[in-house]
């Protein structure tokens, strides 16, 4: 029940202010209450289901693409945080050669300050703390992780 989820979220946040809390809402109107109670993310299954059905009718190829990527069979979607030991900070996407070396397409860069660049320009500079949202062939996550641990 939504009331129980709000109570659990409040309790969890009181126990640990750094905890990442994912909460479930039965009614879309409960989402704001759960966020105020301390949830970082809220999932409303009835709303997700309705959106999925609408997308299957209006954009079936997009839904198929996401399903393939979600199962990681031929395609992977992942995110990578650029850490302090990575050789990427200070380089732009073109200089990083990530696409050439790994097959990864960088579809978004989420900055440490929360700003998100969608379909970033090749001249976009990479900085420590950036999260790269990548799409690529199977194994792309491992290849990118390997590159960030060694010199690019």
PDB file of C-alpha atoms in Angstrom:
ATOM      1  CA  UNK A   1       0.000   0.000   0.000  1.00  0.00           C
ATOM      2  CA  UNK A   2       1.155   3.519  -0.702  1.00  0.00           C
ATOM      3  CA  UNK A   3       0.838   4.578   2.955  1.00  0.00           C
ATOM      4  CA  UNK A   4       3.117   1.694   3.988  1.00  0.00           C
ATOM      5  CA  UNK A   5       5.654   2.649   1.322  1.00  0.00           C
ATOM      6  CA  UNK A   6       5.742   6.256   2.532  1.00  0.00           C
ATOM      7  CA  UNK A   7       6.303   5.059   6.115  1.00  0.00           C
ATOM      8  CA  UNK A   8       9.053   2.626   5.065  1.00  0.00           C
ATOM      9  CA  UNK A   9      10.740   5.349   3.011  1.00  0.00           C
ATOM     10  CA  UNK A  10      10.643   7.804   5.929  1.00  0.00           C
ATOM     11  CA  UNK A  11      12.078   5.148   8.250  1.00  0.00           C
ATOM     12  CA  UNK A  12      14.847   4.149   5.837  1.00  0.00           C
ATOM     13  CA  UNK A  13      15.830   7.792   5.241  1.00  0.00           C
ATOM     14  CA  UNK A  14      15.935   8.418   9.012  1.00  0.00           C
ATOM     15  CA  UNK A  15      18.231   5.403   9.478  1.00  0.00           C
ATOM     16  CA  UNK A  16      20.640   6.355   6.684  1.00  0.00           C
ATOM     17  CA  UNK A  17      20.688   9.746   4.968  1.00  0.00           C
ATOM     18  CA  UNK A  18      23.079   8.428   2.263  1.00  0.00           C
ATOM     19  CA  UNK A  19      20.938   5.408   1.305  1.00  0.00           C
ATOM     20  CA  UNK A  20      19.631   5.198  -2.261  1.00  0.00           C
ATOM     21  CA  UNK A  21      15.921   4.510  -1.901  1.00  0.00           C
ATOM     22  CA  UNK A  22      13.787   3.104  -4.706  1.00  0.00           C
ATOM     23  CA  UNK A  23      10.140   3.055  -3.760  1.00  0.00           C
ATOM     24  CA  UNK A  24       6.970   1.701  -5.329  1.00  0.00           C
ATOM     25  CA  UNK A  25       3.779   3.717  -5.770  1.00  0.00           C
ATOM     26  CA  UNK A  26       0.404   2.266  -6.641  1.00  0.00           C
ATOM     27  CA  UNK A  27      -1.039   5.671  -7.557  1.00  0.00           C
ATOM     28  CA  UNK A  28       0.835   8.268  -9.644  1.00  0.00           C
ATOM     29  CA  UNK A  29      -0.267  10.952  -7.161  1.00  0.00           C
ATOM     30  CA  UNK A  30       1.808   9.239  -4.449  1.00  0.00           C
ATOM     31  CA  UNK A  31       5.107   9.827  -6.251  1.00  0.00           C
ATOM     32  CA  UNK A  32       5.566  13.364  -4.884  1.00  0.00           C
ATOM     33  CA  UNK A  33       4.846  12.178  -1.337  1.00  0.00           C
ATOM     34  CA  UNK A  34       7.425   9.395  -1.633  1.00  0.00           C
ATOM     35  CA  UNK A  35      10.012  11.842  -2.941  1.00  0.00           C
ATOM     36  CA  UNK A  36       9.311  14.224  -0.057  1.00  0.00           C
ATOM     37  CA  UNK A  37       9.653  11.259   2.319  1.00  0.00           C
ATOM     38  CA  UNK A  38      13.145  10.650   0.944  1.00  0.00           C
ATOM     39  CA  UNK A  39      12.872   8.303  -2.042  1.00  0.00           C
ATOM     40  CA  UNK A  40      15.489   8.924  -4.726  1.00  0.00           C
ATOM     41  CA  UNK A  41      13.415   7.159  -7.359  1.00  0.00           C
ATOM     42  CA  UNK A  42       9.802   6.066  -7.532  1.00  0.00           C
ATOM     43  CA  UNK A  43       8.290   3.366  -9.747  1.00  0.00           C
ATOM     44  CA  UNK A  44       4.563   3.210 -10.392  1.00  0.00           C
ATOM     45  CA  UNK A  45       3.932  -0.197 -12.066  1.00  0.00           C
ATOM     46  CA  UNK A  46       0.439   0.658 -13.398  1.00  0.00           C
ATOM     47  CA  UNK A  47       1.833   3.796 -15.039  1.00  0.00           C
ATOM     48  CA  UNK A  48       4.881   1.943 -16.425  1.00  0.00           C
ATOM     49  CA  UNK A  49       2.594  -0.737 -17.864  1.00  0.00           C
ATOM     50  CA  UNK A  50       0.305   1.796 -19.509  1.00  0.00           C
ATOM     51  CA  UNK A  51       3.254   3.662 -21.015  1.00  0.00           C
ATOM     52  CA  UNK A  52       4.758   0.419 -22.319  1.00  0.00           C
ATOM     53  CA  UNK A  53       1.486  -0.586 -23.984  1.00  0.00           C
ATOM     54  CA  UNK A  54       1.145   2.849 -25.606  1.00  0.00           C
ATOM     55  CA  UNK A  55       4.753   2.675 -26.846  1.00  0.00           C
ATOM     56  CA  UNK A  56       4.223  -0.837 -28.245  1.00  0.00           C
ATOM     57  CA  UNK A  57       1.364   0.518 -30.324  1.00  0.00           C
ATOM     58  CA  UNK A  58       2.955   3.768 -31.442  1.00  0.00           C
ATOM     59  CA  UNK A  59       6.703   2.976 -31.483  1.00  0.00           C
ATOM     60  CA  UNK A  60       7.139  -0.803 -31.696  1.00  0.00           C
ATOM     61  CA  UNK A  61      10.680  -0.661 -33.104  1.00  0.00           C
ATOM     62  CA  UNK A  62      11.867   1.506 -30.217  1.00  0.00           C
ATOM     63  CA  UNK A  63      10.363  -0.954 -27.729  1.00  0.00           C
ATOM     64  CA  UNK A  64      12.062  -3.874 -29.511  1.00  0.00           C
ATOM     65  CA  UNK A  65      15.390  -2.024 -29.460  1.00  0.00           C
ATOM     66  CA  UNK A  66      15.143  -1.391 -25.717  1.00  0.00           C
ATOM     67  CA  UNK A  67      14.167  -5.014 -25.035  1.00  0.00           C
ATOM     68  CA  UNK A  68      17.171  -6.295 -26.986  1.00  0.00           C
ATOM     69  CA  UNK A  69      19.472  -3.923 -25.133  1.00  0.00           C
ATOM     70  CA  UNK A  70      17.929  -4.797 -21.777  1.00  0.00           C
ATOM     71  CA  UNK A  71      18.638  -8.493 -22.294  1.00  0.00           C
ATOM     72  CA  UNK A  72      22.221  -7.757 -23.373  1.00  0.00           C
ATOM     73  CA  UNK A  73      22.085 -10.354 -26.137  1.00  0.00           C
ATOM     74  CA  UNK A  74      23.298  -8.332 -29.122  1.00  0.00           C
ATOM     75  CA  UNK A  75      23.408  -4.911 -27.599  1.00  0.00           C
ATOM     76  CA  UNK A  76      24.241  -3.392 -24.244  1.00  0.00           C
ATOM     77  CA  UNK A  77      23.179  -0.204 -22.554  1.00  0.00           C
ATOM     78  CA  UNK A  78      25.209   0.832 -19.559  1.00  0.00           C
ATOM     79  CA  UNK A  79      26.595   3.748 -17.637  1.00  0.00           C
ATOM     80  CA  UNK A  80      30.133   4.495 -16.558  1.00  0.00           C
ATOM     81  CA  UNK A  81      31.270   7.043 -13.995  1.00  0.00           C
ATOM     82  CA  UNK A  82      34.578   8.703 -14.822  1.00  0.00           C
ATOM     83  CA  UNK A  83      36.659   8.288 -11.690  1.00  0.00           C
ATOM     84  CA  UNK A  84      39.727  10.104 -10.367  1.00  0.00           C
ATOM     85  CA  UNK A  85      42.208   7.613 -11.860  1.00  0.00           C
ATOM     86  CA  UNK A  86      40.633   7.577 -15.317  1.00  0.00           C
ATOM     87  CA  UNK A  87      42.670   9.013 -18.201  1.00  0.00           C
ATOM     88  CA  UNK A  88      39.494  10.548 -19.703  1.00  0.00           C
ATOM     89  CA  UNK A  89      39.088  13.833 -17.749  1.00  0.00           C
ATOM     90  CA  UNK A  90      40.240  16.780 -19.817  1.00  0.00           C
ATOM     91  CA  UNK A  91      39.690  15.019 -23.141  1.00  0.00           C
ATOM     92  CA  UNK A  92      36.717  15.577 -25.393  1.00  0.00           C
ATOM     93  CA  UNK A  93      34.729  12.669 -26.845  1.00  0.00           C
ATOM     94  CA  UNK A  94      36.645  12.801 -30.117  1.00  0.00           C
ATOM     95  CA  UNK A  95      40.025  12.677 -28.342  1.00  0.00           C
ATOM     96  CA  UNK A  96      38.899   9.828 -26.090  1.00  0.00           C
ATOM     97  CA  UNK A  97      38.481   7.517 -29.119  1.00  0.00           C
ATOM     98  CA  UNK A  98      35.906   5.525 -27.133  1.00  0.00           C
ATOM     99  CA  UNK A  99      33.822   4.714 -30.194  1.00  0.00           C
ATOM    100  CA  UNK A 100      36.797   3.527 -32.240  1.00  0.00           C
ATOM    101  CA  UNK A 101      38.305   1.483 -29.404  1.00  0.00           C
ATOM    102  CA  UNK A 102      35.138  -0.052 -27.937  1.00  0.00           C
ATOM    103  CA  UNK A 103      32.261   0.361 -30.383  1.00  0.00           C
ATOM    104  CA  UNK A 104      30.416   2.438 -27.775  1.00  0.00           C
ATOM    105  CA  UNK A 105      28.075   5.248 -28.729  1.00  0.00           C
ATOM    106  CA  UNK A 106      27.929   7.856 -25.986  1.00  0.00           C
ATOM    107  CA  UNK A 107      24.249   8.809 -25.971  1.00  0.00           C
ATOM    108  CA  UNK A 108      24.399  11.069 -22.926  1.00  0.00           C
ATOM    109  CA  UNK A 109      26.783  12.611 -20.445  1.00  0.00           C
ATOM    110  CA  UNK A 110      25.397  13.361 -17.002  1.00  0.00           C
ATOM    111  CA  UNK A 111      27.590  15.930 -15.297  1.00  0.00           C
ATOM    112  CA  UNK A 112      28.373  15.733 -11.598  1.00  0.00           C
ATOM    113  CA  UNK A 113      26.236  18.874 -11.116  1.00  0.00           C
ATOM    114  CA  UNK A 114      23.183  17.041 -12.535  1.00  0.00           C
ATOM    115  CA  UNK A 115      23.164  18.632 -16.011  1.00  0.00           C
ATOM    116  CA  UNK A 116      22.649  16.079 -18.778  1.00  0.00           C
ATOM    117  CA  UNK A 117      23.932  16.418 -22.336  1.00  0.00           C
ATOM    118  CA  UNK A 118      21.903  14.229 -24.677  1.00  0.00           C
ATOM    119  CA  UNK A 119      23.529  13.188 -27.951  1.00  0.00           C
ATOM    120  CA  UNK A 120      26.687  15.031 -26.907  1.00  0.00           C
ATOM    121  CA  UNK A 121      28.842  16.827 -29.419  1.00  0.00           C
ATOM    122  CA  UNK A 122      32.218  15.192 -30.251  1.00  0.00           C
ATOM    123  CA  UNK A 123      33.879  18.298 -28.758  1.00  0.00           C
ATOM    124  CA  UNK A 124      32.166  17.784 -25.366  1.00  0.00           C
ATOM    125  CA  UNK A 125      34.852  17.746 -22.681  1.00  0.00           C
ATOM    126  CA  UNK A 126      34.872  14.886 -20.198  1.00  0.00           C
ATOM    127  CA  UNK A 127      35.374  15.614 -16.506  1.00  0.00           C
ATOM    128  CA  UNK A 128      35.844  13.545 -13.379  1.00  0.00           C
ATOM    129  CA  UNK A 129      32.463  12.532 -11.950  1.00  0.00           C
ATOM    130  CA  UNK A 130      30.710  12.546 -15.334  1.00  0.00           C
ATOM    131  CA  UNK A 131      28.476   9.560 -16.008  1.00  0.00           C
ATOM    132  CA  UNK A 132      28.614   8.318 -19.584  1.00  0.00           C
ATOM    133  CA  UNK A 133      25.473   6.593 -20.863  1.00  0.00           C
ATOM    134  CA  UNK A 134      26.612   4.168 -23.551  1.00  0.00           C
ATOM    135  CA  UNK A 135      25.035   1.885 -26.129  1.00  0.00           C
ATOM    136  CA  UNK A 136      27.043  -0.654 -28.064  1.00  0.00           C
ATOM    137  CA  UNK A 137      27.565  -4.240 -29.085  1.00  0.00           C
ATOM    138  CA  UNK A 138      27.690  -6.992 -26.474  1.00  0.00           C
ATOM    139  CA  UNK A 139      30.785  -6.612 -24.299  1.00  0.00           C
ATOM    140  CA  UNK A 140      30.996  -2.834 -24.647  1.00  0.00           C
ATOM    141  CA  UNK A 141      30.752  -2.297 -20.879  1.00  0.00           C
ATOM    142  CA  UNK A 142      33.750  -4.506 -20.199  1.00  0.00           C
ATOM    143  CA  UNK A 143      35.782  -2.836 -22.966  1.00  0.00           C
ATOM    144  CA  UNK A 144      35.074   0.661 -21.645  1.00  0.00           C
ATOM    145  CA  UNK A 145      35.865  -0.386 -18.065  1.00  0.00           C
ATOM    146  CA  UNK A 146      39.169  -1.836 -19.277  1.00  0.00           C
ATOM    147  CA  UNK A 147      40.059   1.399 -21.058  1.00  0.00           C
ATOM    148  CA  UNK A 148      39.336   3.581 -18.051  1.00  0.00           C
ATOM    149  CA  UNK A 149      41.691   1.470 -15.954  1.00  0.00           C
ATOM    150  CA  UNK A 150      44.561   1.956 -18.462  1.00  0.00           C
ATOM    151  CA  UNK A 151      45.890   4.799 -20.551  1.00  0.00           C
ATOM    152  CA  UNK A 152      43.684   5.759 -23.483  1.00  0.00           C
TER     153      UNK A 152
END
